Amino acid sequence: MILDPLYGFVFFGLFSPGPNVVLLTASGARFGLRRTLPHLFGVVLGVGVTAGLTGLGIAALLREAPALELILKIAASGWMLWMAWGLWTADRRRGKADRDRPMTLIEGALFQWVNPKVWAVALAAASAYPGGGGPLAEALRLGTAFSGINLFCCAFWTSAGALLTYLLTTPRAWRIFARIMALALGSFSVMVFL
């Protein structure tokens, strides 16, 4: 049995650092694995839907409507900057941190619509590793490959963040970690336009 090269491409595309990796690692560190699960499953669902849409030919629509692409880039950049600011100002002190919460399933899924890395990986996968089926078969193939592989990637990074909790025991350590994550996320908001 020959392994579809699509799977390796998707794994490396989704496992490497990007907005989801930063957000899930930070959420795992801040809220723990269990409280971050809705966010994690939202990312898995949203990535699968986004990849499935590329199989239906949404890339052609984006190429034909550059204004729509610009709107998506602006929305992506703005949302990431807003989340980066939230990380920059995050506080783990009792009381303030208890009022904060991780992303919900819906928020995690909706973020994928403006996540430039997911769109780039999905569009590249759809064009570089076509399955040869019709649009619906291709959408199902891409959607299930992305969701299945991303479940592992998201679980890894969220667990890694949860384990970081044991190292982030002082307010100073947490502040340094949160600000590094905020700067990383903020840098992705700029890369949207490159």
PDB file of C-alpha atoms in Angstrom:
ATOM      1  CA  MET A   1       0.000   0.000   0.000  1.00  0.00           C
ATOM      2  CA  ILE A   2       1.404   3.382  -1.020  1.00  0.00           C
ATOM      3  CA  LEU A   3       0.946   6.291   1.357  1.00  0.00           C
ATOM      4  CA  ASP A   4      -0.533   9.358  -0.296  1.00  0.00           C
ATOM      5  CA  PRO A   5       2.161  12.112  -0.287  1.00  0.00           C
ATOM      6  CA  LEU A   6      -0.623  14.552   0.593  1.00  0.00           C
ATOM      7  CA  TYR A   7      -0.500  13.306   4.196  1.00  0.00           C
ATOM      8  CA  GLY A   8       3.169  14.180   4.698  1.00  0.00           C
ATOM      9  CA  PHE A   9       2.666  17.608   3.158  1.00  0.00           C
ATOM     10  CA  VAL A  10      -0.366  18.318   5.367  1.00  0.00           C
ATOM     11  CA  PHE A  11       1.428  17.084   8.495  1.00  0.00           C
ATOM     12  CA  PHE A  12       4.451  19.348   8.017  1.00  0.00           C
ATOM     13  CA  GLY A  13       2.272  22.256   6.902  1.00  0.00           C
ATOM     14  CA  LEU A  14       0.030  22.108   9.971  1.00  0.00           C
ATOM     15  CA  PHE A  15       2.571  20.983  12.588  1.00  0.00           C
ATOM     16  CA  SER A  16       4.989  23.838  11.904  1.00  0.00           C
ATOM     17  CA  PRO A  17       4.490  27.083  13.858  1.00  0.00           C
ATOM     18  CA  GLY A  18       1.656  29.313  12.770  1.00  0.00           C
ATOM     19  CA  PRO A  19      -1.257  31.136  14.383  1.00  0.00           C
ATOM     20  CA  ASN A  20      -3.001  27.933  15.531  1.00  0.00           C
ATOM     21  CA  VAL A  21       0.187  26.544  17.088  1.00  0.00           C
ATOM     22  CA  VAL A  22       0.782  29.798  18.984  1.00  0.00           C
ATOM     23  CA  LEU A  23      -2.805  30.115  20.181  1.00  0.00           C
ATOM     24  CA  LEU A  24      -3.211  26.463  21.226  1.00  0.00           C
ATOM     25  CA  THR A  25       0.158  26.359  23.004  1.00  0.00           C
ATOM     26  CA  ALA A  26      -0.643  29.574  24.880  1.00  0.00           C
ATOM     27  CA  SER A  27      -4.156  28.378  25.728  1.00  0.00           C
ATOM     28  CA  GLY A  28      -2.842  25.030  26.945  1.00  0.00           C
ATOM     29  CA  ALA A  29      -0.351  26.829  29.182  1.00  0.00           C
ATOM     30  CA  ARG A  30      -2.902  29.295  30.461  1.00  0.00           C
ATOM     31  CA  PHE A  31      -6.054  27.201  30.806  1.00  0.00           C
ATOM     32  CA  GLY A  32      -4.848  23.592  30.654  1.00  0.00           C
ATOM     33  CA  LEU A  33      -5.628  20.799  28.207  1.00  0.00           C
ATOM     34  CA  ARG A  34      -9.201  20.070  29.298  1.00  0.00           C
ATOM     35  CA  ARG A  35     -10.427  23.691  29.137  1.00  0.00           C
ATOM     36  CA  THR A  36      -8.730  24.165  25.739  1.00  0.00           C
ATOM     37  CA  LEU A  37     -10.436  21.135  24.132  1.00  0.00           C
ATOM     38  CA  PRO A  38     -13.345  23.131  22.607  1.00  0.00           C
ATOM     39  CA  HIS A  39     -10.810  25.489  20.983  1.00  0.00           C
ATOM     40  CA  LEU A  40      -8.783  22.482  19.777  1.00  0.00           C
ATOM     41  CA  PHE A  41     -11.826  20.756  18.235  1.00  0.00           C
ATOM     42  CA  GLY A  42     -12.904  24.045  16.658  1.00  0.00           C
ATOM     43  CA  VAL A  43      -9.523  24.328  14.942  1.00  0.00           C
ATOM     44  CA  VAL A  44      -9.747  20.723  13.720  1.00  0.00           C
ATOM     45  CA  LEU A  45     -13.259  21.294  12.350  1.00  0.00           C
ATOM     46  CA  GLY A  46     -12.459  24.675  10.792  1.00  0.00           C
ATOM     47  CA  VAL A  47      -9.277  23.441   9.117  1.00  0.00           C
ATOM     48  CA  GLY A  48     -11.152  20.493   7.611  1.00  0.00           C
ATOM     49  CA  VAL A  49     -13.921  22.722   6.254  1.00  0.00           C
ATOM     50  CA  THR A  50     -11.401  25.199   4.840  1.00  0.00           C
ATOM     51  CA  ALA A  51      -9.446  22.406   3.127  1.00  0.00           C
ATOM     52  CA  GLY A  52     -12.669  20.912   1.809  1.00  0.00           C
ATOM     53  CA  LEU A  53     -13.632  24.242   0.276  1.00  0.00           C
ATOM     54  CA  THR A  54     -10.349  24.328  -1.635  1.00  0.00           C
ATOM     55  CA  GLY A  55     -11.334  20.978  -3.146  1.00  0.00           C
ATOM     56  CA  LEU A  56     -14.557  22.605  -4.342  1.00  0.00           C
ATOM     57  CA  GLY A  57     -12.566  25.261  -6.194  1.00  0.00           C
ATOM     58  CA  ILE A  58     -12.668  28.291  -3.914  1.00  0.00           C
ATOM     59  CA  ALA A  59      -9.109  29.106  -5.010  1.00  0.00           C
ATOM     60  CA  ALA A  60     -10.446  30.046  -8.436  1.00  0.00           C
ATOM     61  CA  LEU A  61     -12.962  32.388  -6.803  1.00  0.00           C
ATOM     62  CA  LEU A  62     -10.222  34.107  -4.787  1.00  0.00           C
ATOM     63  CA  ARG A  63      -8.069  34.538  -7.912  1.00  0.00           C
ATOM     64  CA  GLU A  64     -10.998  36.119  -9.753  1.00  0.00           C
ATOM     65  CA  ALA A  65     -11.908  38.453  -6.873  1.00  0.00           C
ATOM     66  CA  PRO A  66      -8.759  40.195  -5.600  1.00  0.00           C
ATOM     67  CA  ALA A  67     -10.912  42.545  -3.490  1.00  0.00           C
ATOM     68  CA  LEU A  68     -12.265  39.531  -1.567  1.00  0.00           C
ATOM     69  CA  GLU A  69      -8.725  38.314  -0.997  1.00  0.00           C
ATOM     70  CA  LEU A  70      -7.727  41.757   0.336  1.00  0.00           C
ATOM     71  CA  ILE A  71     -10.739  41.793   2.686  1.00  0.00           C
ATOM     72  CA  LEU A  72      -9.740  38.349   4.016  1.00  0.00           C
ATOM     73  CA  LYS A  73      -6.153  39.544   4.559  1.00  0.00           C
ATOM     74  CA  ILE A  74      -7.276  42.649   6.450  1.00  0.00           C
ATOM     75  CA  ALA A  75      -9.685  40.612   8.584  1.00  0.00           C
ATOM     76  CA  ALA A  76      -6.980  38.027   9.296  1.00  0.00           C
ATOM     77  CA  SER A  77      -4.421  40.644  10.259  1.00  0.00           C
ATOM     78  CA  GLY A  78      -6.857  42.535  12.473  1.00  0.00           C
ATOM     79  CA  TRP A  79      -8.075  39.414  14.267  1.00  0.00           C
ATOM     80  CA  MET A  80      -4.533  38.188  14.902  1.00  0.00           C
ATOM     81  CA  LEU A  81      -3.448  41.599  16.222  1.00  0.00           C
ATOM     82  CA  TRP A  82      -6.459  41.662  18.553  1.00  0.00           C
ATOM     83  CA  MET A  83      -5.591  38.169  19.874  1.00  0.00           C
ATOM     84  CA  ALA A  84      -1.901  39.126  20.162  1.00  0.00           C
ATOM     85  CA  TRP A  85      -2.911  42.112  22.291  1.00  0.00           C
ATOM     86  CA  GLY A  86      -4.953  39.770  24.478  1.00  0.00           C
ATOM     87  CA  LEU A  87      -1.895  37.565  24.980  1.00  0.00           C
ATOM     88  CA  TRP A  88       0.362  40.564  25.624  1.00  0.00           C
ATOM     89  CA  THR A  89      -1.910  41.798  28.399  1.00  0.00           C
ATOM     90  CA  ALA A  90      -2.820  38.323  29.741  1.00  0.00           C
ATOM     91  CA  ASP A  91      -2.613  37.976  33.492  1.00  0.00           C
ATOM     92  CA  ARG A  92      -2.587  34.677  35.391  1.00  0.00           C
ATOM     93  CA  ARG A  93      -3.312  36.217  38.766  1.00  0.00           C
ATOM     94  CA  ARG A  94      -6.305  34.744  40.530  1.00  0.00           C
ATOM     95  CA  GLY A  95      -9.437  36.732  39.806  1.00  0.00           C
ATOM     96  CA  LYS A  96      -8.439  38.242  36.461  1.00  0.00           C
ATOM     97  CA  ALA A  97      -7.422  34.927  34.885  1.00  0.00           C
ATOM     98  CA  ASP A  98     -10.629  33.299  36.167  1.00  0.00           C
ATOM     99  CA  ARG A  99     -12.722  35.792  34.149  1.00  0.00           C
ATOM    100  CA  ASP A 100     -10.793  35.001  30.965  1.00  0.00           C
ATOM    101  CA  ARG A 101     -11.563  31.904  28.950  1.00  0.00           C
ATOM    102  CA  PRO A 102     -10.135  29.929  26.069  1.00  0.00           C
ATOM    103  CA  MET A 103     -11.687  30.143  22.610  1.00  0.00           C
ATOM    104  CA  THR A 104     -14.905  28.233  22.084  1.00  0.00           C
ATOM    105  CA  LEU A 105     -15.432  25.572  19.422  1.00  0.00           C
ATOM    106  CA  ILE A 106     -17.176  28.094  17.159  1.00  0.00           C
ATOM    107  CA  GLU A 107     -14.473  30.758  17.637  1.00  0.00           C
ATOM    108  CA  GLY A 108     -11.729  28.216  16.897  1.00  0.00           C
ATOM    109  CA  ALA A 109     -13.538  27.070  13.752  1.00  0.00           C
ATOM    110  CA  LEU A 110     -14.322  30.590  12.509  1.00  0.00           C
ATOM    111  CA  PHE A 111     -10.725  31.723  12.982  1.00  0.00           C
ATOM    112  CA  GLN A 112      -9.698  29.283  10.236  1.00  0.00           C
ATOM    113  CA  TRP A 113     -11.601  31.370   7.693  1.00  0.00           C
ATOM    114  CA  VAL A 114      -9.077  34.162   8.178  1.00  0.00           C
ATOM    115  CA  ASN A 115      -6.035  32.048   9.080  1.00  0.00           C
ATOM    116  CA  PRO A 116      -3.633  32.699   6.192  1.00  0.00           C
ATOM    117  CA  LYS A 117      -1.424  29.703   6.964  1.00  0.00           C
ATOM    118  CA  VAL A 118      -4.321  27.248   6.736  1.00  0.00           C
ATOM    119  CA  TRP A 119      -5.459  28.756   3.441  1.00  0.00           C
ATOM    120  CA  ALA A 120      -1.921  28.635   2.046  1.00  0.00           C
ATOM    121  CA  VAL A 121      -1.385  24.990   3.038  1.00  0.00           C
ATOM    122  CA  ALA A 122      -4.853  23.961   1.809  1.00  0.00           C
ATOM    123  CA  LEU A 123      -4.503  25.740  -1.532  1.00  0.00           C
ATOM    124  CA  ALA A 124      -1.012  24.313  -2.055  1.00  0.00           C
ATOM    125  CA  ALA A 125      -2.201  20.805  -1.171  1.00  0.00           C
ATOM    126  CA  ALA A 126      -5.179  21.028  -3.524  1.00  0.00           C
ATOM    127  CA  SER A 127      -3.009  22.081  -6.444  1.00  0.00           C
ATOM    128  CA  ALA A 128       0.115  20.000  -5.736  1.00  0.00           C
ATOM    129  CA  TYR A 129      -1.558  16.719  -4.699  1.00  0.00           C
ATOM    130  CA  PRO A 130      -4.770  16.327  -6.691  1.00  0.00           C
ATOM    131  CA  GLY A 131      -6.662  13.113  -6.064  1.00  0.00           C
ATOM    132  CA  GLY A 132      -8.156  12.878  -9.524  1.00  0.00           C
ATOM    133  CA  GLY A 133     -11.767  12.747  -8.316  1.00  0.00           C
ATOM    134  CA  GLY A 134     -14.590  15.159  -8.868  1.00  0.00           C
ATOM    135  CA  PRO A 135     -15.006  18.294  -6.759  1.00  0.00           C
ATOM    136  CA  LEU A 136     -17.046  16.585  -4.013  1.00  0.00           C
ATOM    137  CA  ALA A 137     -14.653  13.638  -3.751  1.00  0.00           C
ATOM    138  CA  GLU A 138     -11.698  16.032  -3.650  1.00  0.00           C
ATOM    139  CA  ALA A 139     -13.372  18.175  -0.979  1.00  0.00           C
ATOM    140  CA  LEU A 140     -14.014  15.093   1.165  1.00  0.00           C
ATOM    141  CA  ARG A 141     -10.458  13.795   0.626  1.00  0.00           C
ATOM    142  CA  LEU A 142      -8.841  17.111   1.569  1.00  0.00           C
ATOM    143  CA  GLY A 143     -11.220  17.846   4.451  1.00  0.00           C
ATOM    144  CA  THR A 144     -10.736  14.473   6.131  1.00  0.00           C
ATOM    145  CA  ALA A 145      -6.961  14.477   5.588  1.00  0.00           C
ATOM    146  CA  PHE A 146      -6.603  17.954   7.083  1.00  0.00           C
ATOM    147  CA  SER A 147      -8.937  17.336  10.039  1.00  0.00           C
ATOM    148  CA  GLY A 148      -7.482  13.920  10.862  1.00  0.00           C
ATOM    149  CA  ILE A 149      -3.863  15.022  10.749  1.00  0.00           C
ATOM    150  CA  ASN A 150      -4.609  18.336  12.446  1.00  0.00           C
ATOM    151  CA  LEU A 151      -6.215  16.548  15.401  1.00  0.00           C
ATOM    152  CA  PHE A 152      -2.805  15.067  16.218  1.00  0.00           C
ATOM    153  CA  CYS A 153      -0.966  18.366  15.634  1.00  0.00           C
ATOM    154  CA  CYS A 154      -3.390  20.354  17.800  1.00  0.00           C
ATOM    155  CA  ALA A 155      -3.318  17.768  20.590  1.00  0.00           C
ATOM    156  CA  PHE A 156       0.488  17.844  20.598  1.00  0.00           C
ATOM    157  CA  TRP A 157       0.798  21.651  20.821  1.00  0.00           C
ATOM    158  CA  THR A 158      -1.996  22.026  23.373  1.00  0.00           C
ATOM    159  CA  SER A 159      -0.423  19.315  25.543  1.00  0.00           C
ATOM    160  CA  ALA A 160       2.979  20.954  25.186  1.00  0.00           C
ATOM    161  CA  GLY A 161       1.468  24.221  26.383  1.00  0.00           C
ATOM    162  CA  ALA A 162      -0.214  22.473  29.317  1.00  0.00           C
ATOM    163  CA  LEU A 163       3.136  20.974  30.299  1.00  0.00           C
ATOM    164  CA  LEU A 164       4.734  24.430  30.187  1.00  0.00           C
ATOM    165  CA  THR A 165       2.537  25.340  33.137  1.00  0.00           C
ATOM    166  CA  TYR A 166       5.039  23.529  35.346  1.00  0.00           C
ATOM    167  CA  LEU A 167       7.779  25.915  34.182  1.00  0.00           C
ATOM    168  CA  LEU A 168       5.695  29.083  34.248  1.00  0.00           C
ATOM    169  CA  THR A 169       5.327  29.270  37.996  1.00  0.00           C
ATOM    170  CA  THR A 170       6.191  32.920  38.542  1.00  0.00           C
ATOM    171  CA  PRO A 171       4.375  35.986  37.202  1.00  0.00           C
ATOM    172  CA  ARG A 172       7.583  37.045  35.445  1.00  0.00           C
ATOM    173  CA  ALA A 173       7.985  33.673  33.675  1.00  0.00           C
ATOM    174  CA  TRP A 174       4.347  33.775  32.555  1.00  0.00           C
ATOM    175  CA  ARG A 175       4.669  37.376  31.325  1.00  0.00           C
ATOM    176  CA  ILE A 176       7.777  36.523  29.258  1.00  0.00           C
ATOM    177  CA  PHE A 177       6.067  33.462  27.749  1.00  0.00           C
ATOM    178  CA  ALA A 178       2.828  35.339  26.977  1.00  0.00           C
ATOM    179  CA  ARG A 179       4.703  38.208  25.366  1.00  0.00           C
ATOM    180  CA  ILE A 180       6.806  35.890  23.204  1.00  0.00           C
ATOM    181  CA  MET A 181       3.587  34.202  22.041  1.00  0.00           C
ATOM    182  CA  ALA A 182       1.996  37.630  21.426  1.00  0.00           C
ATOM    183  CA  LEU A 183       4.975  38.782  19.342  1.00  0.00           C
ATOM    184  CA  ALA A 184       4.893  35.550  17.328  1.00  0.00           C
ATOM    185  CA  LEU A 185       1.183  35.948  16.647  1.00  0.00           C
ATOM    186  CA  GLY A 186       1.641  39.621  15.809  1.00  0.00           C
ATOM    187  CA  SER A 187       4.353  38.731  13.290  1.00  0.00           C
ATOM    188  CA  PHE A 188       1.911  36.408  11.500  1.00  0.00           C
ATOM    189  CA  SER A 189      -0.463  39.364  11.102  1.00  0.00           C
ATOM    190  CA  VAL A 190       2.225  41.157   9.079  1.00  0.00           C
ATOM    191  CA  MET A 191       3.129  38.083   7.018  1.00  0.00           C
ATOM    192  CA  VAL A 192      -0.433  37.991   5.680  1.00  0.00           C
ATOM    193  CA  PHE A 193       0.519  40.781   3.289  1.00  0.00           C
ATOM    194  CA  LEU A 194       3.861  39.362   2.110  1.00  0.00           C
TER     195      LEU A 194
END
